[in-house]
């Protein structure tokens, strides 16, 4: 039976300790400022009836991964066991995968300028070990295993408890499942996101750019046609409409207290790569065409010469 690995997270057990985040950074030597797995804090309700919920977020290792399809150099690829892996040695840093991922799970490594993300600790899995986050979780809130193996703990748990996924409407078939998940945590548009969190500022152009801090207007990024680059689109709304608490829309009573964000920008690498690739492809086709015509002419000349020689012999 073909292996098909996935994650299962029980949100009722998560205590927001960030052990998974630190273990992931240590195991994979993730630089400061970026994360492969992180814990999102969402606060719900109004005083005195308030509650803080935790959600572990990472690559969903989708069965239909858009990052793999869009990568122009196949640096993102899907293994036979279902793990979505990446090869930094051939990545050109074009950020196409970052744009395609609906889960904000891919970041650009500040040291290598190549894409990186959770890779299921594939190097550990290949030698029979579990991912680092699974090992260190003190509440056993994270499960990882073969979804196709009915004897595995993750398969048995999924068979006995209802689970949900993030953004099913995107058609990516994610394999990161949540037990006791809630809409105001799973759906990014259900909660307000303020300009600052408990320990860090929200990553925006206004608070990250020196232009804004100096009072200088930010340049607007536009395409040659004049259209705005990457116009924000609303996505992730529940299929049955806005979430409500006692008749009030959830976004008025829910706020994201902490999460990790990765800046997503189109840079010159992608269009320049596509242009040079097309030029190289055209040159190859032109060279192939010239070679074909040249060989055809030589063959035609030899054929005519042989025919003329045969006619001369017959005339004699």
PDB file of C-alpha atoms in Angstrom, residues 135-307:
ATOM      1  CA  UNK A 135       8.154  14.349  19.775  1.00  0.00           C
ATOM      2  CA  UNK A 136       8.314  17.494  21.933  1.00  0.00           C
ATOM      3  CA  UNK A 137       4.591  18.288  22.277  1.00  0.00           C
ATOM      4  CA  UNK A 138       3.887  17.838  26.018  1.00  0.00           C
ATOM      5  CA  UNK A 139       0.134  17.304  25.473  1.00  0.00           C
ATOM      6  CA  UNK A 140       0.374  14.894  22.539  1.00  0.00           C
ATOM      7  CA  UNK A 141      -1.704  17.384  20.548  1.00  0.00           C
ATOM      8  CA  UNK A 142       0.159  16.723  17.279  1.00  0.00           C
ATOM      9  CA  UNK A 143      -0.040  13.418  15.443  1.00  0.00           C
ATOM     10  CA  UNK A 144       1.826  12.492  12.268  1.00  0.00           C
ATOM     11  CA  UNK A 145       1.636   9.291  10.305  1.00  0.00           C
ATOM     12  CA  UNK A 146       0.441   7.304   7.325  1.00  0.00           C
ATOM     13  CA  UNK A 147      -3.165   8.151   6.509  1.00  0.00           C
ATOM     14  CA  UNK A 148      -3.462   5.008   4.378  1.00  0.00           C
ATOM     15  CA  UNK A 149      -2.470   2.698   7.234  1.00  0.00           C
ATOM     16  CA  UNK A 150      -5.634   1.844   9.211  1.00  0.00           C
ATOM     17  CA  UNK A 151      -3.485   0.689  12.134  1.00  0.00           C
ATOM     18  CA  UNK A 152      -1.688   4.041  12.511  1.00  0.00           C
ATOM     19  CA  UNK A 153      -2.718   6.322  15.373  1.00  0.00           C
ATOM     20  CA  UNK A 154      -3.574   9.196  13.055  1.00  0.00           C
ATOM     21  CA  UNK A 155      -5.848   7.027  10.899  1.00  0.00           C
ATOM     22  CA  UNK A 156      -7.594   5.545  13.941  1.00  0.00           C
ATOM     23  CA  UNK A 157      -8.116   8.998  15.469  1.00  0.00           C
ATOM     24  CA  UNK A 158      -9.510  10.441  12.251  1.00  0.00           C
ATOM     25  CA  UNK A 159     -11.883   7.495  11.970  1.00  0.00           C
ATOM     26  CA  UNK A 160     -13.272   8.084  15.466  1.00  0.00           C
ATOM     27  CA  UNK A 161     -13.430  11.887  15.699  1.00  0.00           C
ATOM     28  CA  UNK A 162     -14.769  14.586  13.348  1.00  0.00           C
ATOM     29  CA  UNK A 163     -12.014  16.680  11.817  1.00  0.00           C
ATOM     30  CA  UNK A 164     -11.805  19.765   9.646  1.00  0.00           C
ATOM     31  CA  UNK A 165      -9.240  21.519   7.447  1.00  0.00           C
ATOM     32  CA  UNK A 166      -8.373  25.097   6.558  1.00  0.00           C
ATOM     33  CA  UNK A 167      -9.758  26.685   3.383  1.00  0.00           C
ATOM     34  CA  UNK A 168     -11.319  23.604   1.792  1.00  0.00           C
ATOM     35  CA  UNK A 169     -12.812  25.877  -0.875  1.00  0.00           C
ATOM     36  CA  UNK A 170      -9.333  26.331  -2.375  1.00  0.00           C
ATOM     37  CA  UNK A 171      -9.392  22.761  -3.726  1.00  0.00           C
ATOM     38  CA  UNK A 172      -5.911  21.918  -2.441  1.00  0.00           C
ATOM     39  CA  UNK A 173      -6.996  18.803  -0.496  1.00  0.00           C
ATOM     40  CA  UNK A 174      -4.913  19.672   2.605  1.00  0.00           C
ATOM     41  CA  UNK A 175      -3.630  16.864   4.804  1.00  0.00           C
ATOM     42  CA  UNK A 176      -3.305  18.931   7.974  1.00  0.00           C
ATOM     43  CA  UNK A 177      -6.426  18.015   9.933  1.00  0.00           C
ATOM     44  CA  UNK A 178      -7.828  19.701  13.035  1.00  0.00           C
ATOM     45  CA  UNK A 179      -9.914  18.095  15.773  1.00  0.00           C
ATOM     46  CA  UNK A 180     -12.092  20.462  17.806  1.00  0.00           C
ATOM     47  CA  UNK A 181     -11.269  23.186  15.315  1.00  0.00           C
ATOM     48  CA  UNK A 182     -13.354  26.343  15.368  1.00  0.00           C
ATOM     49  CA  UNK A 183     -14.304  28.634  12.524  1.00  0.00           C
ATOM     50  CA  UNK A 184     -13.053  31.850  14.121  1.00  0.00           C
ATOM     51  CA  UNK A 185      -9.586  30.336  14.372  1.00  0.00           C
ATOM     52  CA  UNK A 186      -9.445  28.349  11.131  1.00  0.00           C
ATOM     53  CA  UNK A 187     -10.862  31.094   8.907  1.00  0.00           C
ATOM     54  CA  UNK A 188      -8.459  34.068   8.694  1.00  0.00           C
ATOM     55  CA  UNK A 189     -11.218  36.521   7.732  1.00  0.00           C
ATOM     56  CA  UNK A 190     -13.318  35.738  10.820  1.00  0.00           C
ATOM     57  CA  UNK A 191     -11.090  37.631  13.266  1.00  0.00           C
ATOM     58  CA  UNK A 192      -9.780  41.158  13.383  1.00  0.00           C
ATOM     59  CA  UNK A 193      -6.022  41.502  12.991  1.00  0.00           C
ATOM     60  CA  UNK A 194      -4.687  44.542  14.825  1.00  0.00           C
ATOM     61  CA  UNK A 195      -1.522  46.481  14.074  1.00  0.00           C
ATOM     62  CA  UNK A 196       0.300  44.902  17.010  1.00  0.00           C
ATOM     63  CA  UNK A 197       0.351  41.558  18.788  1.00  0.00           C
ATOM     64  CA  UNK A 198       1.343  40.586  22.302  1.00  0.00           C
ATOM     65  CA  UNK A 199       5.038  40.228  21.447  1.00  0.00           C
ATOM     66  CA  UNK A 200       5.412  41.610  17.932  1.00  0.00           C
ATOM     67  CA  UNK A 201       4.031  44.112  15.471  1.00  0.00           C
ATOM     68  CA  UNK A 202       1.872  43.065  12.578  1.00  0.00           C
ATOM     69  CA  UNK A 203       3.928  42.943   9.377  1.00  0.00           C
ATOM     70  CA  UNK A 204       2.567  45.683   7.138  1.00  0.00           C
ATOM     71  CA  UNK A 205       4.054  48.103   4.642  1.00  0.00           C
ATOM     72  CA  UNK A 206       3.227  50.957   7.019  1.00  0.00           C
ATOM     73  CA  UNK A 207       5.141  49.734  10.058  1.00  0.00           C
ATOM     74  CA  UNK A 208       7.908  47.901   8.213  1.00  0.00           C
ATOM     75  CA  UNK A 209       8.955  50.519   5.679  1.00  0.00           C
ATOM     76  CA  UNK A 210      11.353  53.389   6.447  1.00  0.00           C
ATOM     77  CA  UNK A 211       9.292  55.535   4.086  1.00  0.00           C
ATOM     78  CA  UNK A 212       6.314  55.316   6.420  1.00  0.00           C
ATOM     79  CA  UNK A 213       8.401  55.950   9.540  1.00  0.00           C
ATOM     80  CA  UNK A 214       9.892  59.026   7.903  1.00  0.00           C
ATOM     81  CA  UNK A 215       6.558  60.418   6.806  1.00  0.00           C
ATOM     82  CA  UNK A 216       7.287  59.828   3.115  1.00  0.00           C
ATOM     83  CA  UNK A 217       4.494  58.371   1.006  1.00  0.00           C
ATOM     84  CA  UNK A 218       5.023  54.780  -0.049  1.00  0.00           C
ATOM     85  CA  UNK A 219       5.399  54.095  -3.778  1.00  0.00           C
ATOM     86  CA  UNK A 220       2.487  52.119  -5.191  1.00  0.00           C
ATOM     87  CA  UNK A 221       3.586  48.953  -6.980  1.00  0.00           C
ATOM     88  CA  UNK A 222       1.857  48.728 -10.351  1.00  0.00           C
ATOM     89  CA  UNK A 223       2.225  46.626 -13.463  1.00  0.00           C
ATOM     90  CA  UNK A 224       3.062  48.072 -16.873  1.00  0.00           C
ATOM     91  CA  UNK A 225      -0.654  48.193 -17.611  1.00  0.00           C
ATOM     92  CA  UNK A 226      -1.192  50.404 -14.568  1.00  0.00           C
ATOM     93  CA  UNK A 227      -3.020  47.726 -12.568  1.00  0.00           C
ATOM     94  CA  UNK A 228      -2.152  47.284  -8.908  1.00  0.00           C
ATOM     95  CA  UNK A 229       0.112  44.308  -8.227  1.00  0.00           C
ATOM     96  CA  UNK A 230      -1.474  41.523  -6.164  1.00  0.00           C
ATOM     97  CA  UNK A 231      -4.771  43.146  -5.223  1.00  0.00           C
ATOM     98  CA  UNK A 232      -5.821  41.622  -1.873  1.00  0.00           C
ATOM     99  CA  UNK A 233      -8.670  39.158  -2.265  1.00  0.00           C
ATOM    100  CA  UNK A 234     -11.006  38.001   0.476  1.00  0.00           C
ATOM    101  CA  UNK A 235     -10.835  34.261   0.929  1.00  0.00           C
ATOM    102  CA  UNK A 236     -11.450  31.731   3.616  1.00  0.00           C
ATOM    103  CA  UNK A 237     -14.965  32.828   4.533  1.00  0.00           C
ATOM    104  CA  UNK A 238     -17.093  29.961   5.844  1.00  0.00           C
ATOM    105  CA  UNK A 239     -19.321  28.520   3.153  1.00  0.00           C
ATOM    106  CA  UNK A 240     -22.442  29.173   5.248  1.00  0.00           C
ATOM    107  CA  UNK A 241     -21.733  32.885   5.715  1.00  0.00           C
ATOM    108  CA  UNK A 242     -20.223  35.021   8.507  1.00  0.00           C
ATOM    109  CA  UNK A 243     -19.827  33.473  11.951  1.00  0.00           C
ATOM    110  CA  UNK A 244     -22.068  35.000  14.610  1.00  0.00           C
ATOM    111  CA  UNK A 245     -22.272  35.091  18.412  1.00  0.00           C
ATOM    112  CA  UNK A 246     -25.771  35.825  19.649  1.00  0.00           C
ATOM    113  CA  UNK A 247     -26.650  37.763  16.525  1.00  0.00           C
ATOM    114  CA  UNK A 248     -23.369  39.703  16.367  1.00  0.00           C
ATOM    115  CA  UNK A 249     -20.875  39.076  13.576  1.00  0.00           C
ATOM    116  CA  UNK A 250     -17.824  37.231  14.894  1.00  0.00           C
ATOM    117  CA  UNK A 251     -15.297  39.708  13.554  1.00  0.00           C
ATOM    118  CA  UNK A 252     -16.695  42.254  16.024  1.00  0.00           C
ATOM    119  CA  UNK A 253     -15.962  39.957  18.970  1.00  0.00           C
ATOM    120  CA  UNK A 254     -12.872  38.036  17.841  1.00  0.00           C
ATOM    121  CA  UNK A 255      -9.296  39.207  17.489  1.00  0.00           C
ATOM    122  CA  UNK A 256      -6.016  37.563  16.536  1.00  0.00           C
ATOM    123  CA  UNK A 257      -3.687  38.110  19.470  1.00  0.00           C
ATOM    124  CA  UNK A 258      -0.604  36.495  17.925  1.00  0.00           C
ATOM    125  CA  UNK A 259       0.399  34.829  14.687  1.00  0.00           C
ATOM    126  CA  UNK A 260       3.355  34.673  12.316  1.00  0.00           C
ATOM    127  CA  UNK A 261       3.261  36.412   8.966  1.00  0.00           C
ATOM    128  CA  UNK A 262       5.569  36.141   5.996  1.00  0.00           C
ATOM    129  CA  UNK A 263       5.944  39.066   3.626  1.00  0.00           C
ATOM    130  CA  UNK A 264       4.821  38.117   0.131  1.00  0.00           C
ATOM    131  CA  UNK A 265       6.104  40.303  -2.686  1.00  0.00           C
ATOM    132  CA  UNK A 266       6.572  39.864  -6.398  1.00  0.00           C
ATOM    133  CA  UNK A 267      10.133  40.751  -7.290  1.00  0.00           C
ATOM    134  CA  UNK A 268      12.007  41.025 -10.569  1.00  0.00           C
ATOM    135  CA  UNK A 269      13.330  37.452 -10.376  1.00  0.00           C
ATOM    136  CA  UNK A 270      10.158  35.817 -11.709  1.00  0.00           C
ATOM    137  CA  UNK A 271       9.531  37.964 -14.828  1.00  0.00           C
ATOM    138  CA  UNK A 272      13.240  38.025 -15.658  1.00  0.00           C
ATOM    139  CA  UNK A 273      13.430  34.244 -15.346  1.00  0.00           C
ATOM    140  CA  UNK A 274      10.383  33.739 -17.555  1.00  0.00           C
ATOM    141  CA  UNK A 275      11.713  36.166 -20.190  1.00  0.00           C
ATOM    142  CA  UNK A 276      15.175  34.604 -20.310  1.00  0.00           C
ATOM    143  CA  UNK A 277      13.668  31.112 -20.317  1.00  0.00           C
ATOM    144  CA  UNK A 278      11.482  31.990 -23.302  1.00  0.00           C
ATOM    145  CA  UNK A 279      14.448  33.533 -25.110  1.00  0.00           C
ATOM    146  CA  UNK A 280      16.545  30.435 -24.445  1.00  0.00           C
ATOM    147  CA  UNK A 281      13.707  28.183 -25.599  1.00  0.00           C
ATOM    148  CA  UNK A 282      13.318  30.226 -28.785  1.00  0.00           C
ATOM    149  CA  UNK A 283      17.050  30.024 -29.438  1.00  0.00           C
ATOM    150  CA  UNK A 284      16.992  26.265 -28.969  1.00  0.00           C
ATOM    151  CA  UNK A 285      14.052  25.919 -31.340  1.00  0.00           C
ATOM    152  CA  UNK A 286      15.750  28.165 -33.893  1.00  0.00           C
ATOM    153  CA  UNK A 287      18.977  26.172 -33.670  1.00  0.00           C
ATOM    154  CA  UNK A 288      17.030  22.932 -33.994  1.00  0.00           C
ATOM    155  CA  UNK A 289      15.191  24.287 -37.023  1.00  0.00           C
ATOM    156  CA  UNK A 290      18.415  25.422 -38.696  1.00  0.00           C
ATOM    157  CA  UNK A 291      19.994  22.030 -38.029  1.00  0.00           C
ATOM    158  CA  UNK A 292      16.972  20.233 -39.470  1.00  0.00           C
ATOM    159  CA  UNK A 293      16.916  22.411 -42.606  1.00  0.00           C
ATOM    160  CA  UNK A 294      20.668  22.016 -43.078  1.00  0.00           C
ATOM    161  CA  UNK A 295      20.524  18.235 -42.762  1.00  0.00           C
ATOM    162  CA  UNK A 296      17.491  18.102 -45.044  1.00  0.00           C
ATOM    163  CA  UNK A 297      19.310  20.112 -47.704  1.00  0.00           C
ATOM    164  CA  UNK A 298      22.389  17.896 -47.430  1.00  0.00           C
ATOM    165  CA  UNK A 299      20.255  14.763 -47.702  1.00  0.00           C
ATOM    166  CA  UNK A 300      18.372  16.236 -50.648  1.00  0.00           C
ATOM    167  CA  UNK A 301      21.657  17.157 -52.362  1.00  0.00           C
ATOM    168  CA  UNK A 302      23.053  13.654 -51.882  1.00  0.00           C
ATOM    169  CA  UNK A 303      19.850  12.117 -53.198  1.00  0.00           C
ATOM    170  CA  UNK A 304      19.893  14.295 -56.319  1.00  0.00           C
ATOM    171  CA  UNK A 305      23.569  13.525 -56.900  1.00  0.00           C
ATOM    172  CA  UNK A 306      22.932   9.795 -56.582  1.00  0.00           C
ATOM    173  CA  UNK A 307      19.966  10.050 -58.949  1.00  0.00           C
TER     174      UNK A 307
END
